[in-house]
PDB file of C-alpha atoms in Angstrom:
ATOM      1  CA  MET B   1      27.936  89.488  93.426  1.00 44.00           C
ATOM      2  CA  SER B   2      25.174  87.062  92.568  1.00 53.00           C
ATOM      3  CA  THR B   3      25.938  83.357  92.597  1.00 64.00           C
ATOM      4  CA  VAL B   4      24.839  80.866  89.949  1.00 62.00           C
ATOM      5  CA  PRO B   5      22.583  78.134  91.368  1.00 78.00           C
ATOM      6  CA  ALA B   6      24.277  74.732  91.592  1.00 76.00           C
ATOM      7  CA  SER B   7      21.650  73.185  89.342  1.00 82.00           C
ATOM      8  CA  LEU B   8      22.422  75.684  86.584  1.00 87.00           C
ATOM      9  CA  GLN B   9      26.169  75.090  87.015  1.00 87.00           C
ATOM     10  CA  GLU B  10      25.650  71.347  86.651  1.00 88.00           C
ATOM     11  CA  ALA B  11      23.478  71.846  83.574  1.00 91.00           C
ATOM     12  CA  SER B  12      26.109  74.107  82.050  1.00 91.00           C
ATOM     13  CA  ILE B  13      28.913  71.612  82.783  1.00 90.00           C
ATOM     14  CA  HIS B  14      26.948  68.779  81.207  1.00 91.00           C
ATOM     15  CA  ALA B  15      26.176  70.936  78.162  1.00 93.00           C
ATOM     16  CA  HIS B  16      29.864  71.836  77.721  1.00 92.00           C
ATOM     17  CA  CYS B  17      30.903  68.198  78.145  1.00 89.00           C
ATOM     18  CA  LYS B  18      28.368  67.134  75.546  1.00 92.00           C
ATOM     19  CA  THR B  19      29.674  69.737  73.101  1.00 93.00           C
ATOM     20  CA  LEU B  20      33.270  68.669  73.719  1.00 91.00           C
ATOM     21  CA  ARG B  21      32.312  64.969  73.700  1.00 90.00           C
ATOM     22  CA  ILE B  22      33.836  64.173  77.074  1.00 90.00           C
ATOM     23  CA  PRO B  23      31.103  62.075  78.720  1.00 92.00           C
ATOM     24  CA  THR B  24      33.339  60.586  81.427  1.00 89.00           C
ATOM     25  CA  ILE B  25      34.150  64.027  82.809  1.00 90.00           C
ATOM     26  CA  ALA B  26      30.436  64.813  82.844  1.00 90.00           C
ATOM     27  CA  ALA B  27      29.757  61.626  84.766  1.00 92.00           C
ATOM     28  CA  GLN B  28      32.645  61.816  87.232  1.00 90.00           C
ATOM     29  CA  TYR B  29      33.536  65.475  87.829  1.00 91.00           C
ATOM     30  CA  SER B  30      31.395  65.746  90.949  1.00 92.00           C
ATOM     31  CA  ARG B  31      32.674  62.517  92.549  1.00 92.00           C
ATOM     32  CA  ILE B  32      36.293  63.377  91.812  1.00 92.00           C
ATOM     33  CA  ALA B  33      35.739  66.933  93.105  1.00 91.00           C
ATOM     34  CA  ASP B  34      34.410  65.569  96.404  1.00 92.00           C
ATOM     35  CA  GLN B  35      37.400  63.245  96.634  1.00 91.00           C
ATOM     36  CA  ALA B  36      39.808  66.107  95.921  1.00 91.00           C
ATOM     37  CA  THR B  37      38.184  68.228  98.632  1.00 92.00           C
ATOM     38  CA  ARG B  38      38.405  65.441 101.228  1.00 93.00           C
ATOM     39  CA  GLN B  39      42.054  64.762 100.431  1.00 93.00           C
ATOM     40  CA  GLY B  40      43.048  68.416 100.128  1.00 93.00           C
ATOM     41  CA  HIS B  41      44.194  68.188  96.516  1.00 92.00           C
ATOM     42  CA  SER B  42      44.967  71.309  94.525  1.00 93.00           C
ATOM     43  CA  HIS B  43      42.888  72.442  91.577  1.00 91.00           C
ATOM     44  CA  VAL B  44      45.632  71.295  89.235  1.00 93.00           C
ATOM     45  CA  ARG B  45      45.694  67.812  90.749  1.00 92.00           C
ATOM     46  CA  TYR B  46      41.901  67.647  90.518  1.00 91.00           C
ATOM     47  CA  LEU B  47      42.083  68.579  86.837  1.00 90.00           C
ATOM     48  CA  GLU B  48      44.754  65.931  86.262  1.00 92.00           C
ATOM     49  CA  ALA B  49      42.587  63.247  87.900  1.00 90.00           C
ATOM     50  CA  LEU B  50      39.574  64.319  85.880  1.00 91.00           C
ATOM     51  CA  LEU B  51      41.427  64.207  82.578  1.00 92.00           C
ATOM     52  CA  ALA B  52      43.017  60.870  83.497  1.00 91.00           C
ATOM     53  CA  ALA B  53      39.565  59.396  84.094  1.00 90.00           C
ATOM     54  CA  GLU B  54      38.437  60.557  80.649  1.00 89.00           C
ATOM     55  CA  VAL B  55      41.541  59.130  78.980  1.00 89.00           C
ATOM     56  CA  GLU B  56      41.178  55.790  80.787  1.00 89.00           C
ATOM     57  CA  GLU B  57      37.540  55.473  79.800  1.00 91.00           C
ATOM     58  CA  ARG B  58      38.345  56.275  76.168  1.00 91.00           C
ATOM     59  CA  GLN B  59      41.071  53.635  76.169  1.00 91.00           C
ATOM     60  CA  GLN B  60      38.654  51.045  77.520  1.00 92.00           C
ATOM     61  CA  ARG B  61      36.039  51.956  74.918  1.00 94.00           C
ATOM     62  CA  ARG B  62      38.686  51.774  72.189  1.00 95.00           C
ATOM     63  CA  ILE B  63      39.768  48.316  73.339  1.00 95.00           C
ATOM     64  CA  ALA B  64      36.157  47.157  73.472  1.00 96.00           C
ATOM     65  CA  TRP B  65      35.663  48.382  69.915  1.00 96.00           C
ATOM     66  CA  ARG B  66      38.839  46.673  68.716  1.00 97.00           C
ATOM     67  CA  LEU B  67      37.708  43.411  70.306  1.00 97.00           C
ATOM     68  CA  SER B  68      34.296  43.753  68.687  1.00 97.00           C
ATOM     69  CA  GLU B  69      35.649  44.299  65.180  1.00 97.00           C
ATOM     70  CA  ALA B  70      38.134  41.424  65.622  1.00 98.00           C
ATOM     71  CA  LYS B  71      35.198  38.968  65.562  1.00 97.00           C
ATOM     72  CA  LEU B  72      36.842  36.556  67.963  1.00 97.00           C
ATOM     73  CA  PRO B  73      34.808  33.358  68.458  1.00 94.00           C
ATOM     74  CA  LYS B  74      35.330  33.780  72.205  1.00 94.00           C
ATOM     75  CA  VAL B  75      37.510  36.164  74.188  1.00 95.00           C
ATOM     76  CA  LYS B  76      40.303  34.117  75.751  1.00 96.00           C
ATOM     77  CA  THR B  77      43.365  35.510  77.473  1.00 97.00           C
ATOM     78  CA  LEU B  78      46.822  34.320  78.465  1.00 96.00           C
ATOM     79  CA  GLU B  79      45.696  34.494  82.086  1.00 95.00           C
ATOM     80  CA  ASP B  80      43.139  31.767  81.287  1.00 94.00           C
ATOM     81  CA  PHE B  81      45.661  29.454  79.626  1.00 95.00           C
ATOM     82  CA  ASP B  82      47.144  26.561  81.597  1.00 92.00           C
ATOM     83  CA  PHE B  83      50.806  26.666  80.605  1.00 92.00           C
ATOM     84  CA  ASN B  84      51.559  23.835  83.012  1.00 90.00           C
ATOM     85  CA  ALA B  85      49.429  21.507  80.885  1.00 87.00           C
ATOM     86  CA  SER B  86      51.032  22.569  77.605  1.00 89.00           C
ATOM     87  CA  SER B  87      54.397  21.984  75.970  1.00 88.00           C
ATOM     88  CA  VAL B  88      54.394  25.446  74.387  1.00 93.00           C
ATOM     89  CA  SER B  89      57.115  27.886  75.456  1.00 92.00           C
ATOM     90  CA  THR B  90      55.642  30.202  78.091  1.00 94.00           C
ATOM     91  CA  THR B  91      58.518  32.652  77.678  1.00 95.00           C
ATOM     92  CA  GLN B  92      58.075  32.825  73.919  1.00 96.00           C
ATOM     93  CA  VAL B  93      54.306  33.356  74.140  1.00 97.00           C
ATOM     94  CA  ARG B  94      54.601  36.101  76.743  1.00 97.00           C
ATOM     95  CA  SER B  95      57.303  37.789  74.689  1.00 97.00           C
ATOM     96  CA  LEU B  96      55.015  37.768  71.665  1.00 98.00           C
ATOM     97  CA  ALA B  97      52.213  39.250  73.777  1.00 98.00           C
ATOM     98  CA  GLU B  98      54.313  42.394  74.183  1.00 98.00           C
ATOM     99  CA  GLY B  99      53.663  43.044  70.489  1.00 97.00           C
ATOM    100  CA  SER B 100      57.044  43.631  68.866  1.00 97.00           C
ATOM    101  CA  TYR B 101      56.245  41.020  66.201  1.00 98.00           C
ATOM    102  CA  LEU B 102      53.402  43.288  65.076  1.00 98.00           C
ATOM    103  CA  ASP B 103      55.729  46.217  64.512  1.00 96.00           C
ATOM    104  CA  ARG B 104      58.150  43.983  62.615  1.00 97.00           C
ATOM    105  CA  ALA B 105      55.357  42.312  60.605  1.00 97.00           C
ATOM    106  CA  GLU B 106      56.534  38.837  61.610  1.00 97.00           C
ATOM    107  CA  PRO B 107      54.310  35.763  61.174  1.00 98.00           C
ATOM    108  CA  VAL B 108      53.391  33.563  64.144  1.00 98.00           C
ATOM    109  CA  ILE B 109      52.535  29.896  63.641  1.00 98.00           C
ATOM    110  CA  PHE B 110      51.032  27.574  66.247  1.00 97.00           C
ATOM    111  CA  LEU B 111      51.576  23.969  65.198  1.00 96.00           C
ATOM    112  CA  GLY B 112      50.111  21.024  67.079  1.00 94.00           C
ATOM    113  CA  ASP B 113      47.379  18.433  67.338  1.00 93.00           C
ATOM    114  CA  THR B 114      43.732  19.140  68.101  1.00 90.00           C
ATOM    115  CA  GLY B 115      43.039  20.187  71.673  1.00 89.00           C
ATOM    116  CA  THR B 116      46.531  21.475  72.434  1.00 93.00           C
ATOM    117  CA  GLY B 117      45.552  25.132  72.809  1.00 94.00           C
ATOM    118  CA  LYS B 118      46.446  26.597  69.429  1.00 96.00           C
ATOM    119  CA  THR B 119      43.259  28.610  68.991  1.00 96.00           C
ATOM    120  CA  HIS B 120      43.277  29.734  72.623  1.00 97.00           C
ATOM    121  CA  LEU B 121      46.814  31.091  72.277  1.00 98.00           C
ATOM    122  CA  MET B 122      46.021  32.714  68.940  1.00 98.00           C
ATOM    123  CA  THR B 123      42.952  34.387  70.434  1.00 98.00           C
ATOM    124  CA  ALA B 124      44.927  35.543  73.467  1.00 98.00           C
ATOM    125  CA  LEU B 125      47.501  37.228  71.230  1.00 98.00           C
ATOM    126  CA  CYS B 126      44.650  38.876  69.323  1.00 98.00           C
ATOM    127  CA  VAL B 127      43.301  40.237  72.626  1.00 98.00           C
ATOM    128  CA  GLU B 128      46.732  41.615  73.530  1.00 98.00           C
ATOM    129  CA  ALA B 129      47.001  43.262  70.114  1.00 98.00           C
ATOM    130  CA  CYS B 130      43.588  44.896  70.610  1.00 98.00           C
ATOM    131  CA  ARG B 131      44.776  46.206  73.968  1.00 96.00           C
ATOM    132  CA  GLN B 132      47.674  47.786  72.090  1.00 97.00           C
ATOM    133  CA  ASN B 133      45.160  49.513  69.790  1.00 95.00           C
ATOM    134  CA  LYS B 134      45.915  47.321  66.769  1.00 97.00           C
ATOM    135  CA  ARG B 135      43.253  46.491  64.215  1.00 98.00           C
ATOM    136  CA  VAL B 136      42.716  42.738  64.369  1.00 98.00           C
ATOM    137  CA  ARG B 137      40.592  40.279  62.404  1.00 98.00           C
ATOM    138  CA  PHE B 138      40.070  36.614  63.255  1.00 98.00           C
ATOM    139  CA  THR B 139      38.708  34.037  60.808  1.00 98.00           C
ATOM    140  CA  THR B 140      39.058  30.406  59.885  1.00 97.00           C
ATOM    141  CA  VAL B 141      40.856  29.616  56.647  1.00 97.00           C
ATOM    142  CA  ALA B 142      37.679  28.036  55.269  1.00 95.00           C
ATOM    143  CA  ALA B 143      35.580  31.120  56.081  1.00 96.00           C
ATOM    144  CA  LEU B 144      38.146  33.431  54.495  1.00 97.00           C
ATOM    145  CA  ILE B 145      38.225  31.421  51.280  1.00 96.00           C
ATOM    146  CA  ASN B 146      34.422  31.250  51.139  1.00 96.00           C
ATOM    147  CA  GLU B 147      34.263  35.032  51.524  1.00 96.00           C
ATOM    148  CA  LEU B 148      36.780  35.591  48.753  1.00 97.00           C
ATOM    149  CA  VAL B 149      35.129  33.100  46.388  1.00 95.00           C
ATOM    150  CA  GLU B 150      31.763  34.786  46.921  1.00 96.00           C
ATOM    151  CA  ALA B 151      33.353  38.189  46.343  1.00 97.00           C
ATOM    152  CA  SER B 152      34.877  36.880  43.120  1.00 96.00           C
ATOM    153  CA  HIS B 153      31.478  35.659  41.917  1.00 95.00           C
ATOM    154  CA  ASN B 154      30.107  39.140  42.575  1.00 96.00           C
ATOM    155  CA  SER B 155      33.031  40.853  40.810  1.00 96.00           C
ATOM    156  CA  GLN B 156      34.178  42.253  44.177  1.00 96.00           C
ATOM    157  CA  LEU B 157      37.391  40.282  44.717  1.00 95.00           C
ATOM    158  CA  SER B 158      39.749  43.258  44.468  1.00 95.00           C
ATOM    159  CA  ARG B 159      37.697  45.196  46.992  1.00 96.00           C
ATOM    160  CA  SER B 160      37.587  42.227  49.359  1.00 96.00           C
ATOM    161  CA  LEU B 161      41.339  41.685  49.132  1.00 96.00           C
ATOM    162  CA  ALA B 162      41.884  45.380  49.812  1.00 95.00           C
ATOM    163  CA  ARG B 163      39.816  45.114  53.003  1.00 95.00           C
ATOM    164  CA  TRP B 164      42.028  42.304  54.261  1.00 96.00           C
ATOM    165  CA  LYS B 165      45.098  44.483  53.766  1.00 95.00           C
ATOM    166  CA  LYS B 166      43.891  47.104  56.235  1.00 95.00           C
ATOM    167  CA  TRP B 167      44.226  44.954  59.365  1.00 98.00           C
ATOM    168  CA  ASP B 168      47.345  45.252  61.528  1.00 98.00           C
ATOM    169  CA  LEU B 169      46.932  41.571  62.352  1.00 98.00           C
ATOM    170  CA  ILE B 170      44.907  38.779  60.813  1.00 98.00           C
ATOM    171  CA  ALA B 171      44.493  35.452  62.599  1.00 98.00           C
ATOM    172  CA  LEU B 172      43.877  32.457  60.350  1.00 98.00           C
ATOM    173  CA  ASP B 173      42.601  29.449  62.259  1.00 97.00           C
ATOM    174  CA  GLU B 174      42.586  25.816  61.102  1.00 95.00           C
ATOM    175  CA  MET B 175      45.046  25.896  58.232  1.00 95.00           C
ATOM    176  CA  GLY B 176      45.243  22.451  56.645  1.00 88.00           C
ATOM    177  CA  TYR B 177      42.163  20.979  58.297  1.00 87.00           C
ATOM    178  CA  VAL B 178      40.442  20.387  54.955  1.00 86.00           C
ATOM    179  CA  PRO B 179      41.782  20.077  51.384  1.00 90.00           C
ATOM    180  CA  LEU B 180      41.584  23.294  49.375  1.00 92.00           C
ATOM    181  CA  ALA B 181      40.355  23.760  45.834  1.00 93.00           C
ATOM    182  CA  GLU B 182      42.955  25.389  43.618  1.00 93.00           C
ATOM    183  CA  VAL B 183      41.068  28.659  43.240  1.00 94.00           C
ATOM    184  CA  GLY B 184      40.648  28.922  47.017  1.00 94.00           C
ATOM    185  CA  ALA B 185      44.328  28.154  47.608  1.00 94.00           C
ATOM    186  CA  GLU B 186      45.303  30.887  45.151  1.00 95.00           C
ATOM    187  CA  MET B 187      43.130  33.442  46.934  1.00 96.00           C
ATOM    188  CA  LEU B 188      44.549  32.450  50.318  1.00 96.00           C
ATOM    189  CA  PHE B 189      48.049  32.851  48.925  1.00 96.00           C
ATOM    190  CA  GLN B 190      47.137  36.328  47.667  1.00 96.00           C
ATOM    191  CA  VAL B 191      45.976  37.452  51.116  1.00 97.00           C
ATOM    192  CA  ILE B 192      49.159  36.192  52.771  1.00 96.00           C
ATOM    193  CA  ALA B 193      51.489  37.423  50.018  1.00 95.00           C
ATOM    194  CA  ASP B 194      49.962  40.909  50.247  1.00 94.00           C
ATOM    195  CA  ARG B 195      50.983  41.054  53.922  1.00 94.00           C
ATOM    196  CA  ALA B 196      54.537  39.719  53.612  1.00 91.00           C
ATOM    197  CA  GLU B 197      56.882  42.051  55.536  1.00 92.00           C
ATOM    198  CA  LYS B 198      54.055  44.606  55.772  1.00 95.00           C
ATOM    199  CA  ALA B 199      51.672  43.311  58.430  1.00 97.00           C
ATOM    200  CA  ALA B 200      51.513  40.383  60.826  1.00 97.00           C
ATOM    201  CA  VAL B 201      49.588  37.151  60.505  1.00 98.00           C
ATOM    202  CA  ILE B 202      48.979  34.352  63.015  1.00 98.00           C
ATOM    203  CA  ILE B 203      48.212  30.858  61.749  1.00 98.00           C
ATOM    204  CA  THR B 204      47.185  27.673  63.526  1.00 97.00           C
ATOM    205  CA  THR B 205      47.709  24.311  61.874  1.00 96.00           C
ATOM    206  CA  ASN B 206      47.575  20.654  62.845  1.00 94.00           C
ATOM    207  CA  LEU B 207      49.797  19.609  59.936  1.00 94.00           C
ATOM    208  CA  PRO B 208      53.605  19.514  59.883  1.00 94.00           C
ATOM    209  CA  PHE B 209      54.891  21.680  57.040  1.00 94.00           C
ATOM    210  CA  SER B 210      56.032  18.551  55.205  1.00 93.00           C
ATOM    211  CA  GLU B 211      52.366  17.482  54.887  1.00 94.00           C
ATOM    212  CA  TRP B 212      50.888  20.751  53.637  1.00 94.00           C
ATOM    213  CA  SER B 213      51.103  19.500  50.068  1.00 92.00           C
ATOM    214  CA  SER B 214      48.350  17.013  50.978  1.00 91.00           C
ATOM    215  CA  VAL B 215      45.802  19.836  51.255  1.00 92.00           C
ATOM    216  CA  PHE B 216      47.156  22.195  48.582  1.00 92.00           C
ATOM    217  CA  PRO B 217      46.459  20.995  45.041  1.00 90.00           C
ATOM    218  CA  ASN B 218      49.358  22.940  43.531  1.00 93.00           C
ATOM    219  CA  THR B 219      52.778  21.951  44.846  1.00 93.00           C
ATOM    220  CA  ARG B 220      54.467  25.139  43.638  1.00 94.00           C
ATOM    221  CA  LEU B 221      51.805  27.293  45.278  1.00 95.00           C
ATOM    222  CA  CYS B 222      52.184  25.336  48.514  1.00 95.00           C
ATOM    223  CA  LYS B 223      55.940  25.880  48.469  1.00 95.00           C
ATOM    224  CA  ALA B 224      55.510  29.596  47.759  1.00 95.00           C
ATOM    225  CA  LEU B 225      52.987  29.931  50.585  1.00 94.00           C
ATOM    226  CA  LEU B 226      55.279  28.175  53.052  1.00 95.00           C
ATOM    227  CA  ASP B 227      58.096  30.443  51.963  1.00 94.00           C
ATOM    228  CA  ARG B 228      55.972  33.516  52.747  1.00 93.00           C
ATOM    229  CA  ILE B 229      54.675  32.438  56.140  1.00 95.00           C
ATOM    230  CA  THR B 230      57.830  30.838  57.535  1.00 94.00           C
ATOM    231  CA  ASP B 231      60.141  33.698  56.598  1.00 92.00           C
ATOM    232  CA  ARG B 232      61.119  35.375  59.910  1.00 95.00           C
ATOM    233  CA  ALA B 233      58.287  33.458  61.577  1.00 97.00           C
ATOM    234  CA  HIS B 234      57.859  32.565  65.236  1.00 97.00           C
ATOM    235  CA  ILE B 235      56.957  28.865  65.189  1.00 97.00           C
ATOM    236  CA  LEU B 236      55.528  27.467  68.405  1.00 97.00           C
ATOM    237  CA  GLU B 237      54.769  23.777  68.779  1.00 95.00           C
ATOM    238  CA  THR B 238      51.878  23.003  71.121  1.00 94.00           C
ATOM    239  CA  GLY B 239      52.479  19.261  71.146  1.00 88.00           C
ATOM    240  CA  SER B 240      50.322  16.228  70.501  1.00 74.00           C
ATOM    241  CA  GLU B 241      48.604  15.579  73.826  1.00 69.00           C
ATOM    242  CA  SER B 242      45.165  17.130  74.056  1.00 64.00           C
ATOM    243  CA  TYR B 243      44.948  18.911  77.395  1.00 61.00           C
ATOM    244  CA  ARG B 244      41.339  19.679  76.549  1.00 57.00           C
ATOM    245  CA  PHE B 245      40.604  15.930  76.462  1.00 55.00           C
ATOM    246  CA  ARG B 246      42.610  15.382  79.641  1.00 58.00           C
ATOM    247  CA  ARG B 247      40.684  18.165  81.377  1.00 59.00           C
ATOM    248  CA  THR B 248      37.389  16.562  80.341  1.00 58.00           C
ATOM    249  CA  MET B 249      38.473  13.203  81.765  1.00 50.00           C
ATOM    250  CA  GLU B 250      39.566  14.835  85.014  1.00 59.00           C
ATOM    251  CA  ARG B 251      36.158  16.456  85.368  1.00 61.00           C
ATOM    252  CA  LYS B 252      34.448  13.125  84.819  1.00 56.00           C
ATOM    253  CA  LYS B 253      36.535  11.544  87.561  1.00 59.00           C
ATOM    254  CA  LYS B 254      35.383  14.206  89.983  1.00 63.00           C
ATOM    255  CA  THR B 255      31.686  13.564  89.304  1.00 61.00           C
TER     256      THR B 255
END
């Protein structure tokens, strides 16, 4: 019986893998085969290892894609956050990172002064959601309103609002940092109202809820918005002491 040259076998394997769209198997089958031979693994165990490598690589590519479409300003994780320098509840944050709030469509609100880690924690939860294969979108409140106002001017508001509904999680940074025009406040309310009890939202704010009326021109709208976002919400206070400022001063002392 004639044998097929190794080079032709390799070419055939690569061709099959290309057709089946399994590039990781094409790249790793030989290495994993050598490892299986050295360790005396069965053919079935070799196949299991090969398929596991393909699945793992696909998961990593999927996470990378989710992180890319989330448009995070910078990828920050819980591992990077200094809980010892923050008054936020470590237990509560780590519980949220497990993702059950996403399944229950519960809002999360980080409330605290500038420099207390609100955006870092929001971003870290976005990263965890991406790892759980959730569709995530990060934006500032100002950027969201600008997008919606522009869409309205171009007679595309309904389409734009529909796009914001598709995300499993939206992260709205800097709520209350600047006063809102009434039309912008109404559009923001629409985005949040559309998600109530359907999909999760994370919000960061430096204003106590009692002061939100100072940035919303319509008191009734402000009250309705608060009602939507605080219903079943996880509210985490990050405090008033800027650990970012303290960290900067500590660095200066060392130089």
